[in-house]
Short mmCIF file of C-alpha atoms and ligand atoms in Angstrom, two decimals:
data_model
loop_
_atom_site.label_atom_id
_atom_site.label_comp_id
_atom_site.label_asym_id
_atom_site.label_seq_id
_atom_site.Cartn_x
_atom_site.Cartn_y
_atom_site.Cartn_z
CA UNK A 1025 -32.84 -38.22 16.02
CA UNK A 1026 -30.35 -35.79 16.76
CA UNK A 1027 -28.48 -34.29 13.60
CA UNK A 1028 -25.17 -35.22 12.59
CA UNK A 1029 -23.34 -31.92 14.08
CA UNK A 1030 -24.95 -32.45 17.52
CA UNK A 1031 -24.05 -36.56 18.09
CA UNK A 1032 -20.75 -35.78 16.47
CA UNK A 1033 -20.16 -32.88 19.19
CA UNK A 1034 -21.83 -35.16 21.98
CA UNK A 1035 -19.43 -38.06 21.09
CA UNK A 1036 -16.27 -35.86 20.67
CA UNK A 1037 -16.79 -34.33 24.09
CA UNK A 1038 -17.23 -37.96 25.41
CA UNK A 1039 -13.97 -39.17 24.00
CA UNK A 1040 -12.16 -36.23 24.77
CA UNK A 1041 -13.56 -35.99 28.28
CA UNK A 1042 -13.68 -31.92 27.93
CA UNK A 1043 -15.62 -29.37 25.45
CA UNK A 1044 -14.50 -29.24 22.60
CA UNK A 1045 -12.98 -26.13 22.10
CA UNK A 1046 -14.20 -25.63 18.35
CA UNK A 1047 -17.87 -25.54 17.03
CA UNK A 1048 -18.53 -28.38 13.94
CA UNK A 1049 -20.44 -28.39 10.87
CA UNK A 1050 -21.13 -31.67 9.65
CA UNK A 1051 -21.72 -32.83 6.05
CA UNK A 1052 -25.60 -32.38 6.57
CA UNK A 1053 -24.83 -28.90 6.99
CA UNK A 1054 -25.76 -28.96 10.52
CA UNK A 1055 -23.56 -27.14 13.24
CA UNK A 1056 -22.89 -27.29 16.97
CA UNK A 1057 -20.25 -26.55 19.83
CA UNK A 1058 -19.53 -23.31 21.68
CA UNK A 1059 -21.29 -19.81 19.68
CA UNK A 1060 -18.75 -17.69 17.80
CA UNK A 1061 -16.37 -20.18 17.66
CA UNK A 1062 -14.25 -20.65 14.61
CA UNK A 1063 -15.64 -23.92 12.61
CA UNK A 1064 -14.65 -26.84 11.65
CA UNK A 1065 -15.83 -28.32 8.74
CA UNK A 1066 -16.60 -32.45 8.46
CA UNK A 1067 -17.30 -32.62 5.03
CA UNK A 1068 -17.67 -35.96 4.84
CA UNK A 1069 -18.33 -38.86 7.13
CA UNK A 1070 -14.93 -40.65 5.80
CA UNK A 1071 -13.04 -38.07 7.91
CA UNK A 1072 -14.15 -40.12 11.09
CA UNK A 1073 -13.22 -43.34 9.07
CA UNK A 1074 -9.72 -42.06 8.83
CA UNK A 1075 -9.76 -40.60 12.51
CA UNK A 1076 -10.89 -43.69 14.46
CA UNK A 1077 -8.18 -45.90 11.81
CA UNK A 1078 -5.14 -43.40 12.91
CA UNK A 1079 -6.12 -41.56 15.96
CA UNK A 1080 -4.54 -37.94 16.62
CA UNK A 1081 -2.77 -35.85 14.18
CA UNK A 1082 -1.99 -38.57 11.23
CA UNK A 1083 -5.74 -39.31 10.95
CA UNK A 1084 -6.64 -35.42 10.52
CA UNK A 1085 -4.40 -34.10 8.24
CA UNK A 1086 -4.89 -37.55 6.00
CA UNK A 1087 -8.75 -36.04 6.00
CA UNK A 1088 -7.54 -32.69 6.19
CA UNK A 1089 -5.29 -33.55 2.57
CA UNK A 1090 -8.27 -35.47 1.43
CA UNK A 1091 -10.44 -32.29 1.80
CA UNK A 1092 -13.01 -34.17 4.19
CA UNK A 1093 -12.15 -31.41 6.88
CA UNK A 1094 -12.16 -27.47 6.23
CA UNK A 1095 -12.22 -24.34 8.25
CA UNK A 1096 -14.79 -21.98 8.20
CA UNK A 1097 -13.04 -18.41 9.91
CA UNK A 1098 -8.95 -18.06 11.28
CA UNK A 1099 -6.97 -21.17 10.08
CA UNK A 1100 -4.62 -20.17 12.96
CA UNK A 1101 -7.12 -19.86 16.04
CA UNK A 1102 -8.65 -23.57 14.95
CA UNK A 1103 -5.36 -25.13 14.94
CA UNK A 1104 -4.40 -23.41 18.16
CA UNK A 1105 -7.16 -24.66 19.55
CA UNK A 1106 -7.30 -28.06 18.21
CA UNK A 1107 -3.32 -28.14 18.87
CA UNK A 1108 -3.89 -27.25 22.28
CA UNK A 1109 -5.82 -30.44 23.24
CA UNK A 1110 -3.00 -32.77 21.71
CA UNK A 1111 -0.22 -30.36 23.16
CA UNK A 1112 -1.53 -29.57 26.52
CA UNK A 1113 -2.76 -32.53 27.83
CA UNK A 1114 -1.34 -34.76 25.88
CA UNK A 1115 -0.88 -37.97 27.92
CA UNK A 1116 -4.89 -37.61 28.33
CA UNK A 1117 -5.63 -36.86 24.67
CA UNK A 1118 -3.60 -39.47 22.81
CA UNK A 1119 -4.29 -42.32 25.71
CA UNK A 1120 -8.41 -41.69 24.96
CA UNK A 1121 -7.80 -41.04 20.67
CA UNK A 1122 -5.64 -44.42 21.05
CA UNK A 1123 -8.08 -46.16 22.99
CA UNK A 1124 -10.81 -45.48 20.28
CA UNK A 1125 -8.65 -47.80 18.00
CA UNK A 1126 -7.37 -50.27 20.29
CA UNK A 1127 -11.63 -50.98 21.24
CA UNK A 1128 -11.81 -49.45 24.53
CA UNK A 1129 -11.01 -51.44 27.79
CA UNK A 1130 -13.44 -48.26 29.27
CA UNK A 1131 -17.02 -49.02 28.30
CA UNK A 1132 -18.26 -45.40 28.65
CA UNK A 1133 -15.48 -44.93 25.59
CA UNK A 1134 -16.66 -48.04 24.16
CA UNK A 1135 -20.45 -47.24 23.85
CA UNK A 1136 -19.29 -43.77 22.32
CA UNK A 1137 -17.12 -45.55 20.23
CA UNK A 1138 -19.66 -47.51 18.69
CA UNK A 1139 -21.83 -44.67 18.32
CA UNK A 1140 -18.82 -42.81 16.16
CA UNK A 1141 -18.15 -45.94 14.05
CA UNK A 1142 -22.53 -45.85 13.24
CA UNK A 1143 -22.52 -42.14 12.59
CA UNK A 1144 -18.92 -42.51 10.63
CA UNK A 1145 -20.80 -45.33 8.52
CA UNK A 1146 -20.80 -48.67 6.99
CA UNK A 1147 -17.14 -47.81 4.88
CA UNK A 1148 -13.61 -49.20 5.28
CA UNK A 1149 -11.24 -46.24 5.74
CA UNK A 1150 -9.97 -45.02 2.77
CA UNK A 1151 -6.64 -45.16 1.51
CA UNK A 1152 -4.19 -42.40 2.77
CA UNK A 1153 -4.21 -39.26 -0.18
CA UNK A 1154 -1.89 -39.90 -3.23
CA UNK A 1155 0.64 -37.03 -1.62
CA UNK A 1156 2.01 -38.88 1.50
CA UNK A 1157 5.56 -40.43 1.19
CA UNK A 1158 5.43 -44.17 2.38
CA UNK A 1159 8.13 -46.71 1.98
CA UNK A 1160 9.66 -45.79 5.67
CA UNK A 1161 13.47 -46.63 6.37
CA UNK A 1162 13.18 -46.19 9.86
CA UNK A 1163 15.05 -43.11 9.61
CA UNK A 1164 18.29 -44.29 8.17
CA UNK A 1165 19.56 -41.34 6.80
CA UNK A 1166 21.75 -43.27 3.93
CA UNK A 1167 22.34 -40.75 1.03
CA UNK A 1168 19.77 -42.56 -1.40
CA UNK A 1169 17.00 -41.85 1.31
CA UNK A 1170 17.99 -38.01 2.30
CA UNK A 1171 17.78 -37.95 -1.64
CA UNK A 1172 14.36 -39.25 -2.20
CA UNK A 1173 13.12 -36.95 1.02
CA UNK A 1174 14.11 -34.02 -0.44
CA UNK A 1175 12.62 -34.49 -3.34
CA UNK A 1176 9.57 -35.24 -2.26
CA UNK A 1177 9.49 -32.17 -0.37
CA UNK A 1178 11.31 -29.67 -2.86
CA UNK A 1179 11.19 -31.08 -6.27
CA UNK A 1180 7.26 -29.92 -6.46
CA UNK A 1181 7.84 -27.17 -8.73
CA UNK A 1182 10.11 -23.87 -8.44
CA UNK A 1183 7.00 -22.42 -10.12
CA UNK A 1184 5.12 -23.58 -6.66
CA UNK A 1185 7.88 -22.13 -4.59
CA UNK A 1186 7.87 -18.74 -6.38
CA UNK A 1187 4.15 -18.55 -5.11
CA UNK A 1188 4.89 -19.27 -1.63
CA UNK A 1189 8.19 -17.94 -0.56
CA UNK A 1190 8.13 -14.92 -3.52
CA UNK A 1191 10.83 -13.44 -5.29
CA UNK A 1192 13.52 -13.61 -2.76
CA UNK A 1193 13.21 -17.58 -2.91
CA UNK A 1194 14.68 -17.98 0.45
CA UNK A 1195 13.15 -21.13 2.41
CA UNK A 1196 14.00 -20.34 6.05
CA UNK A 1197 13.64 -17.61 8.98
CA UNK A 1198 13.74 -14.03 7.76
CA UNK A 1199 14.94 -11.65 10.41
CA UNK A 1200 12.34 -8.60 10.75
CA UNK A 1201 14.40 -5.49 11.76
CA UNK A 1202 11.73 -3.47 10.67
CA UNK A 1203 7.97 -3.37 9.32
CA UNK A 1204 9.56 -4.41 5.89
CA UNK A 1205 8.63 -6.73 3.31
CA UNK A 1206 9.35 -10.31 3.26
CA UNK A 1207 12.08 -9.69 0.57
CA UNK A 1208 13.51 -6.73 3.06
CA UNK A 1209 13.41 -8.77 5.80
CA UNK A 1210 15.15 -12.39 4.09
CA UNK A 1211 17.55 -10.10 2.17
CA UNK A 1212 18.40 -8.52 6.28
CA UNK A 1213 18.73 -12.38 7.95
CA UNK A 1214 21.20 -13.13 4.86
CA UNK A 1215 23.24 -10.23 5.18
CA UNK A 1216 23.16 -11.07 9.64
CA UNK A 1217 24.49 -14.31 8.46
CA UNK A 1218 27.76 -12.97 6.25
CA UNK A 1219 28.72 -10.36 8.85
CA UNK A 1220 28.20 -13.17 11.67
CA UNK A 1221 30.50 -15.05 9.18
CA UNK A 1222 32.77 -11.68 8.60
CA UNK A 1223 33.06 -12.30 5.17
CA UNK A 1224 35.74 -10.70 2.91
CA UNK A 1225 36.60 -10.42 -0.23
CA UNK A 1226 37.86 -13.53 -1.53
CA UNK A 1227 36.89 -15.63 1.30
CA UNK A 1228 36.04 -19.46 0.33
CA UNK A 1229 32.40 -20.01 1.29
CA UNK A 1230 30.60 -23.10 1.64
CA UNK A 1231 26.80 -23.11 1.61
CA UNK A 1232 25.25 -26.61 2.54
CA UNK A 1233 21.91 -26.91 1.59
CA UNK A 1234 21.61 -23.85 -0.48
CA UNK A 1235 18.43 -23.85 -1.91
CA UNK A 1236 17.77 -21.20 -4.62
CA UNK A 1237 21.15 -20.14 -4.26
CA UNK A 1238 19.86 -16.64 -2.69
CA UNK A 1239 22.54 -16.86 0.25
CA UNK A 1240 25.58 -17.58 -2.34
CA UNK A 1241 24.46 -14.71 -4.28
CA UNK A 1242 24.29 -12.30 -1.81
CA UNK A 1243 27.59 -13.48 -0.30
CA UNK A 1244 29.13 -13.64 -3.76
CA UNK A 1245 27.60 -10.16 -4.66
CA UNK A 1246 27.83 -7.88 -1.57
CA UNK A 1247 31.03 -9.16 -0.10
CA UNK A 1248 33.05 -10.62 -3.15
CA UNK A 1249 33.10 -14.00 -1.89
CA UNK A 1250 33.92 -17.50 -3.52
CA UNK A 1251 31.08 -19.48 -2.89
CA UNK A 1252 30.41 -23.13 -3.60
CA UNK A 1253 26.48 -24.02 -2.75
CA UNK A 1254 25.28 -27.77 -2.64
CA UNK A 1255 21.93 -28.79 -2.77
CA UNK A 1256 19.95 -32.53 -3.04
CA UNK A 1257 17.60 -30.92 -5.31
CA UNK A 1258 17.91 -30.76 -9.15
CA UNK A 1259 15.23 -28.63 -9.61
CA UNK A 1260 16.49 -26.03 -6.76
CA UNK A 1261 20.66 -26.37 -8.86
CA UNK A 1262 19.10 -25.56 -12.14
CA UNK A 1263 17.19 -22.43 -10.67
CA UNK A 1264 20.10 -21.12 -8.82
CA UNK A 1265 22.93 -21.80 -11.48
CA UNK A 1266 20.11 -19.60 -13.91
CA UNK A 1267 20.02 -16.35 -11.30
CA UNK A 1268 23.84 -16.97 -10.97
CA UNK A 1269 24.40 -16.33 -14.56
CA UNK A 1270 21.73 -13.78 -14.72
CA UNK A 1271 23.25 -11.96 -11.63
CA UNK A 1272 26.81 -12.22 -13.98
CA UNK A 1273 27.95 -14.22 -10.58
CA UNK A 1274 29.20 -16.94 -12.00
CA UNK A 1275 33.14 -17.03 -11.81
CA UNK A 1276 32.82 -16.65 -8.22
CA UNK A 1277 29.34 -19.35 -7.51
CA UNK A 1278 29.43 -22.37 -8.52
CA UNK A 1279 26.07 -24.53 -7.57
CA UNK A 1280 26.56 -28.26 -7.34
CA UNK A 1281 23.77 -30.91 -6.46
CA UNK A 1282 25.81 -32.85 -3.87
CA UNK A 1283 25.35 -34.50 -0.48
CA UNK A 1284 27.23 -32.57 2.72
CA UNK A 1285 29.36 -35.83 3.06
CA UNK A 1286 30.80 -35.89 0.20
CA UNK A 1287 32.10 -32.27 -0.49
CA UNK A 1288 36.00 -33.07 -0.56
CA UNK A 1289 37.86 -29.63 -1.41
CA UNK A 1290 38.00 -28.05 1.74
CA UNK A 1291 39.43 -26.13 3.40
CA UNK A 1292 36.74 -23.31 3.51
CA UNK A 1293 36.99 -19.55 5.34
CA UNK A 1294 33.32 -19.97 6.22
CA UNK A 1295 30.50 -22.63 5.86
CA UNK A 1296 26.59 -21.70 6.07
CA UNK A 1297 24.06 -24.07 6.76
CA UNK A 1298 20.94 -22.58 6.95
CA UNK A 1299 17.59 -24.55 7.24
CA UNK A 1300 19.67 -27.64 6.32
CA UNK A 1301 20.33 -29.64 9.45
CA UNK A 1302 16.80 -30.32 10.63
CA UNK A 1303 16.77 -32.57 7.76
CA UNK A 1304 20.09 -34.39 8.57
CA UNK A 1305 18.69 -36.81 11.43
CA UNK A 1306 20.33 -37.03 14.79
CA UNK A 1307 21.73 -40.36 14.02
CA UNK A 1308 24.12 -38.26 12.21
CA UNK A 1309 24.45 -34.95 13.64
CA UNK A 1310 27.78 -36.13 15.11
CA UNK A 1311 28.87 -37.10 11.44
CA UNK A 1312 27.58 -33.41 10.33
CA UNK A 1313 29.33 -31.70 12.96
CA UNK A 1314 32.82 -33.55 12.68
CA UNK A 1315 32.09 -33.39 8.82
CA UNK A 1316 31.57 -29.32 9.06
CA UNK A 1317 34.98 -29.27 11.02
CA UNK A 1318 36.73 -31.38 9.11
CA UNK A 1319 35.67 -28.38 6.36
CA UNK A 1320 36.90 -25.40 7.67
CA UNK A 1321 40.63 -23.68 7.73
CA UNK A 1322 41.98 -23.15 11.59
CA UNK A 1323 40.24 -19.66 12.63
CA UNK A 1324 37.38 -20.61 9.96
CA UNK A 1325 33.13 -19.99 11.13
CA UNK A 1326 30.51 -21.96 10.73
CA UNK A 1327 26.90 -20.32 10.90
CA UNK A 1328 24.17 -23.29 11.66
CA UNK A 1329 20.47 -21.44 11.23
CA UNK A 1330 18.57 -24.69 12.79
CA UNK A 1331 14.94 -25.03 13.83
CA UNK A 1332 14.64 -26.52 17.28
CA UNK A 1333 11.75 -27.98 19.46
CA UNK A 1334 11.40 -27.80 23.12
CA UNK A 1335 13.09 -30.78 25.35
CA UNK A 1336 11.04 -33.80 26.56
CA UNK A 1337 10.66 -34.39 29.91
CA UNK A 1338 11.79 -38.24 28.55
CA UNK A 1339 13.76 -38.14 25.68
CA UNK A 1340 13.84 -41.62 24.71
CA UNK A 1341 9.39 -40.81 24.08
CA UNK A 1342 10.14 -37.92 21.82
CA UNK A 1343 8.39 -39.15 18.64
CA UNK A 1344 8.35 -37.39 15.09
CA UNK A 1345 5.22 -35.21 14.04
CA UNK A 1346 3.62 -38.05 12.28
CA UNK A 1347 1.81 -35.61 9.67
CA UNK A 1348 5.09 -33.49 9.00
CA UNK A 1349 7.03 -36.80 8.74
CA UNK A 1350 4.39 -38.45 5.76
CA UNK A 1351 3.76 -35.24 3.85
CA UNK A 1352 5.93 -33.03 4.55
CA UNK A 1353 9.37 -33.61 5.42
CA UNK A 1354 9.95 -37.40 5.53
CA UNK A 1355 12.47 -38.17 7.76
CA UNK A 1356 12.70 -34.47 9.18
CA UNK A 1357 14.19 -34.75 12.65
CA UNK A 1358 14.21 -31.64 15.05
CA UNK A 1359 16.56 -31.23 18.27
CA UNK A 1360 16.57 -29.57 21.35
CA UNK A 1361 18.89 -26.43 21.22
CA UNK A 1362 20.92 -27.16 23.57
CA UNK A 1363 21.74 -31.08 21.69
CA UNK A 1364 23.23 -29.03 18.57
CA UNK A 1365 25.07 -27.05 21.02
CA UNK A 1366 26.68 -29.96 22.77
CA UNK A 1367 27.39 -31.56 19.21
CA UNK A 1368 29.25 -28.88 18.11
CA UNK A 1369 31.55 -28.07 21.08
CA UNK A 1370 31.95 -32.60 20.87
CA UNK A 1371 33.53 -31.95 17.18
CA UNK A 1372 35.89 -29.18 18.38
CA UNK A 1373 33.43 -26.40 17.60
CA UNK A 1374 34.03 -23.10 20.03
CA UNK A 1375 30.62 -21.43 20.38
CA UNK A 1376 30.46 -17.98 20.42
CA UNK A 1377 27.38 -16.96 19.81
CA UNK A 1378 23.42 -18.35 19.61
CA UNK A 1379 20.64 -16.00 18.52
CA UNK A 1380 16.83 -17.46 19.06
CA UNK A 1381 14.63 -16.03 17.04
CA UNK A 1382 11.27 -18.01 17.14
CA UNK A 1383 9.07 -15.03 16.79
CA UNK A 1384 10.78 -14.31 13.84
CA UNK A 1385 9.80 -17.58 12.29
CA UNK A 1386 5.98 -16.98 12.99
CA UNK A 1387 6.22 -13.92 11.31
CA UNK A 1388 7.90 -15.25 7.96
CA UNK A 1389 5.41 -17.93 7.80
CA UNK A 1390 2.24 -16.04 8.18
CA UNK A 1391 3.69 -13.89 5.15
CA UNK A 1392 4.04 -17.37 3.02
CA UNK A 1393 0.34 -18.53 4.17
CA UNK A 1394 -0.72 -15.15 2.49
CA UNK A 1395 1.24 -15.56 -0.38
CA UNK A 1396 -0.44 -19.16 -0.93
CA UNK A 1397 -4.01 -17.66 -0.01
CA UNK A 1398 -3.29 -15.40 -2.77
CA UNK A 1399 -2.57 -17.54 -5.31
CA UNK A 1400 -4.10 -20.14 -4.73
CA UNK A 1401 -5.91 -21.57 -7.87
CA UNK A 1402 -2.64 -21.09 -9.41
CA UNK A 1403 -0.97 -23.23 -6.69
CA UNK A 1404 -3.58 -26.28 -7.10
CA UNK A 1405 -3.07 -25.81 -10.56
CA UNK A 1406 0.85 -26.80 -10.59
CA UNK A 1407 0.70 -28.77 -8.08
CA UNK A 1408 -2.31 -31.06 -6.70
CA UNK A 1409 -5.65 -29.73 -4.36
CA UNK A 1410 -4.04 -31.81 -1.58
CA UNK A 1411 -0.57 -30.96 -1.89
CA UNK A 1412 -1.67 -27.23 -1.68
CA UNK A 1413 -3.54 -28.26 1.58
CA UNK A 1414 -0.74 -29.88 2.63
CA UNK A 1415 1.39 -26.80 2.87
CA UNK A 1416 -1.14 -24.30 3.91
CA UNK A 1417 -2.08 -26.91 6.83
CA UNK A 1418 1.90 -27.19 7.61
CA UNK A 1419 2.81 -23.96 7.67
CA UNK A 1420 -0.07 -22.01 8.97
CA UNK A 1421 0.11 -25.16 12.17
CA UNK A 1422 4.08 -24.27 12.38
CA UNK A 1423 3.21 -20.52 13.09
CA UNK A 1424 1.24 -21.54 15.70
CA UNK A 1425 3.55 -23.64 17.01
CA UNK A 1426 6.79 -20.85 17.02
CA UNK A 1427 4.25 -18.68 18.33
CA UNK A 1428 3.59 -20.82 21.24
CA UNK A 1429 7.00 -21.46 21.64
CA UNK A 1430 6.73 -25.74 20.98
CA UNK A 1431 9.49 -25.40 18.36
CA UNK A 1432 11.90 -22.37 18.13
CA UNK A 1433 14.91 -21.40 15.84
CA UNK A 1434 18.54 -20.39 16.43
CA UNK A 1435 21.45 -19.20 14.65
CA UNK A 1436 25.01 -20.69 16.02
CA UNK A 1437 27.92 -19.28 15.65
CA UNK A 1438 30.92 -21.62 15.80
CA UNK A 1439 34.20 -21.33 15.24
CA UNK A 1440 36.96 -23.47 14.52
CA UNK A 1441 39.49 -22.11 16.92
CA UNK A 1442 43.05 -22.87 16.69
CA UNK A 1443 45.31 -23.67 19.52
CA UNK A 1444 46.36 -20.04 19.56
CA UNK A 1445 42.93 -19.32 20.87
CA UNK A 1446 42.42 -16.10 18.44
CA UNK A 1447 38.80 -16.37 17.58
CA UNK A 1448 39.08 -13.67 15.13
CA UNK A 1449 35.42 -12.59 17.12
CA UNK A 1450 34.78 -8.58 17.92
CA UNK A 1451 34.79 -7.67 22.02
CA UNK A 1452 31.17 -7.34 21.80
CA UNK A 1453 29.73 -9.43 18.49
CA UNK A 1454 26.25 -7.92 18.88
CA UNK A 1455 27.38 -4.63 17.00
CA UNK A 1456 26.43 -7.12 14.29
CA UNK A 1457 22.80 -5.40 14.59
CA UNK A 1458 23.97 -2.33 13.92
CA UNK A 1459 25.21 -2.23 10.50
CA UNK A 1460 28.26 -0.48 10.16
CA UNK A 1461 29.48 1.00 6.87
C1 SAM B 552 14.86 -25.56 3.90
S1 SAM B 552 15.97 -25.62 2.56
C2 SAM B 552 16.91 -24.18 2.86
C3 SAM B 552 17.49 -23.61 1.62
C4 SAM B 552 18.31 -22.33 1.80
N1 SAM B 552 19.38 -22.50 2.72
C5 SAM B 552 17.44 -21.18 2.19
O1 SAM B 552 17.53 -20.70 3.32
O2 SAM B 552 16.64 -20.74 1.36
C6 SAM B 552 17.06 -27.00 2.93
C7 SAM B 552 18.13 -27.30 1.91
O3 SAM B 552 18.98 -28.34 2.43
C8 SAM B 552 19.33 -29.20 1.36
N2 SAM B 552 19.79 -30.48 1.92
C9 SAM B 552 19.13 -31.33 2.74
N3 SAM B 552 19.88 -32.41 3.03
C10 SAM B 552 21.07 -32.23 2.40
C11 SAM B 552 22.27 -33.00 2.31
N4 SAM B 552 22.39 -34.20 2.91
N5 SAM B 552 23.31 -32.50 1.58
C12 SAM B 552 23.19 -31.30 0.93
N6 SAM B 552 22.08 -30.53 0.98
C13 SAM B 552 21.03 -31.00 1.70
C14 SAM B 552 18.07 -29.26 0.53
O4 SAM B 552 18.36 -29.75 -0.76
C15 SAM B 552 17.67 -27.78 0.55
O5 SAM B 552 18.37 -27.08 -0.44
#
């Protein structure tokens, strides 16, 4: 009989209807597919188990998590390539992965079926890894449930953070302006965001989502501004009110773990929300919008720093990343650019600016891969071997997938424009890239 790398590639190919673009090593240590290839590792048989029980992306990453799948070579050329089936034809893909569950109407699927359930053995599938978030709401986005998503995703450990994002502890975009460091280059997309903001001395600034509190430091530090940050996390407060009182910041930051919706002493000068709203849902980016408004002073900015994936040719089919919505942000929700646009100008925003910087994104996240590569044992150690999978699978994938432009990200500048129509914005804003003294 054939070995268990050769009838796995046989029956993949069959399923798939195509090549697979990937060669396999199966747990008998045998290996097939295309020469030169990257490889993909089947560790054990349970990984087909848990692929045949939740076809598509859910079913790998839960084997992926459970360490039943590996990569032998370039994390990011496998997952392009893997990506690319589910991505490119995806209609054809899902329809056949489906079918595998649903016992195939097709009996050329069926008999290869079978033949994957023999050579996947006699086992149930096991249960899903310890580290996915279950107990779904449907997406309600009440405060209790934001508050239980976020921790799952950020109360892990600062320790764990420090690994990943290092010492600048800033969890979104940096903006490369040159062949910097990570720290250069987060330290460059803050300071973008308080001159896109024109920030002044004295100037009330709200910071939704905050974080580690590295974007109310350096607007509290470099421009002398009042900032109030709000975060979900505990764990992320106590950090940042420590570096606050360490940086001697704090009679002008004050770092409170609140929800957006409930921050009541407005008005501010200028609001930042950066890497916040993709968690907000759009059931309610209306509410964050009019809530955002409802914030500012007449004349006052608002700078939205928002992840965004590409439009559906039918909206009403766009469905959530199943494997970034059960381990890594439950509940996550991204939007086309041009909704948050739309939603903004609805609650009265004037829009005077959007920068997309996707590439950027790649970049940043490549640099975080390393820094969890690097560390590693470390990172297992504080945390779990599957949680650590968990984010080297998510991020490394997300590279791949600003790189290929499927998601992108964008900075908004709105402003809250009073009747007089004085915008308070420069002829020709883009002088922001040069920095002037
Ligand atoms: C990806 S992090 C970005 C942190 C920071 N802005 C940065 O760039 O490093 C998202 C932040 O949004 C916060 N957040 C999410 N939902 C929130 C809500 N409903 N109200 C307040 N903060 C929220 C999280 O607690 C977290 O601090």
């Amino acid at each position: 009989m054939a070995d268990a790398a050769s009838r796995l590639t046989t029956l993949a190919e069959e399923l798939l209807g195509g090549p697979l673009p990937v060669r396999l090593r199966a747990w008998d240590g045998s290996e097939a597919g295309p020469a030169g290839a990257p490889v993909l590792i089947v560790r054990d048989r349970r990984a087909l188990r848990r692929m045949i029980w939740k076809p598509g992306e859910l079913g790998l990453a839960r084997a992926w998590v459970a360490g039943e799948l590996d990569v032998d070579g370039d994390l990011y050329e496998v997952l392009d390539r893997i990506s690319g089936l589910l991505w490119e034809r995806p209609e054809d893909t899902r329809s056949r992965l489906t079918a595998l569950r649903d016992s195939v109407r097709d009996p050329k699927l069926r008999s290869a079926a079978r033949a994957l359930l023999r050579l996947a053995g006699p086992l149930p599938p096991p249960p899903p890894p310890a580290e996915e978030m279950r107990g779904r709401s449907g997406h309600s986005h009440s405060r209790r449930r934001d508050k239980q998503a976020i921790s799952h995703h950020y109360d892990v450990g600062n320790d764990f953070y420090e690994i990943v994002l290092g010492p600048s502890m800033v969890y979104s975009c940096a903006y490369w302006t040159a062949d910097g460091t990570l720290e250069d280059a987060q330290r460059d997309k803050l300071d973008l965001i308080a001159r896109k903001l024109n920030l002044k001395e004295g100037d009330r600034l709200l910071d939704v989502g905050c974080g580690w509190g590295s974007m109310a430091i350096h607007a509290a530090r470099e421009y002398g501004a009042k900032v109030v940050g709000i975060t979900l996390s505990r764990e992320q407060a106590t950090y940042a009110r420590k570096r606050v009182a360490d940086e001697g910041l704090t009679d002008l930051v004050e770092i409170r773990v609140q929800d957006y919706r409930d921050v009541t002493d407005g008005p501010y000068d200028a609001i930042s929300s950066i890497g916040m709203a993709e968690h907000v849902g759009a059931v309610k980016y209306r509410e964050y919008a009019d809530t955002l408004y409802g914030l500012l002073r007449p004349g006052g900015r608002l700078l939205n720093h928002q992840i965004s994936r590409r439009p559906e040719p039918d909206e009403t089919a766009y469905e959530i990343d199943p494997f970034i919505d059960a381990y890594v942000f439950p509940d996550g929700e991204l939007a086309p650019m041009g909704r948050t646009l739309s939603t903004l100008e609805d609650a009265g925003f004037e829009v005077r600016d959007v920068e997309a910087i996707r590439e950027h994104y790649a970049l940043t996240l490549r640099r975080w891969v390393a820094n969890l590569e690097r560390d590693w044992t470390r990172a297992v150690r504080l945390t779990s071997p599957g949680r650590a999978r968990i984010w080297r699978l998510y991020m490394a994938a997300s590279a791949v997938s600003f790189e290929r432009n499927r998601i992108g990200v964008n900075q908004f500048l709105a402003v809250k424009t009073p009747v007089s129509g004085r915008s308070g914005t420069a002829l020709r804003p883009r002088v922001w890239n040069e920095k002037t003294a």
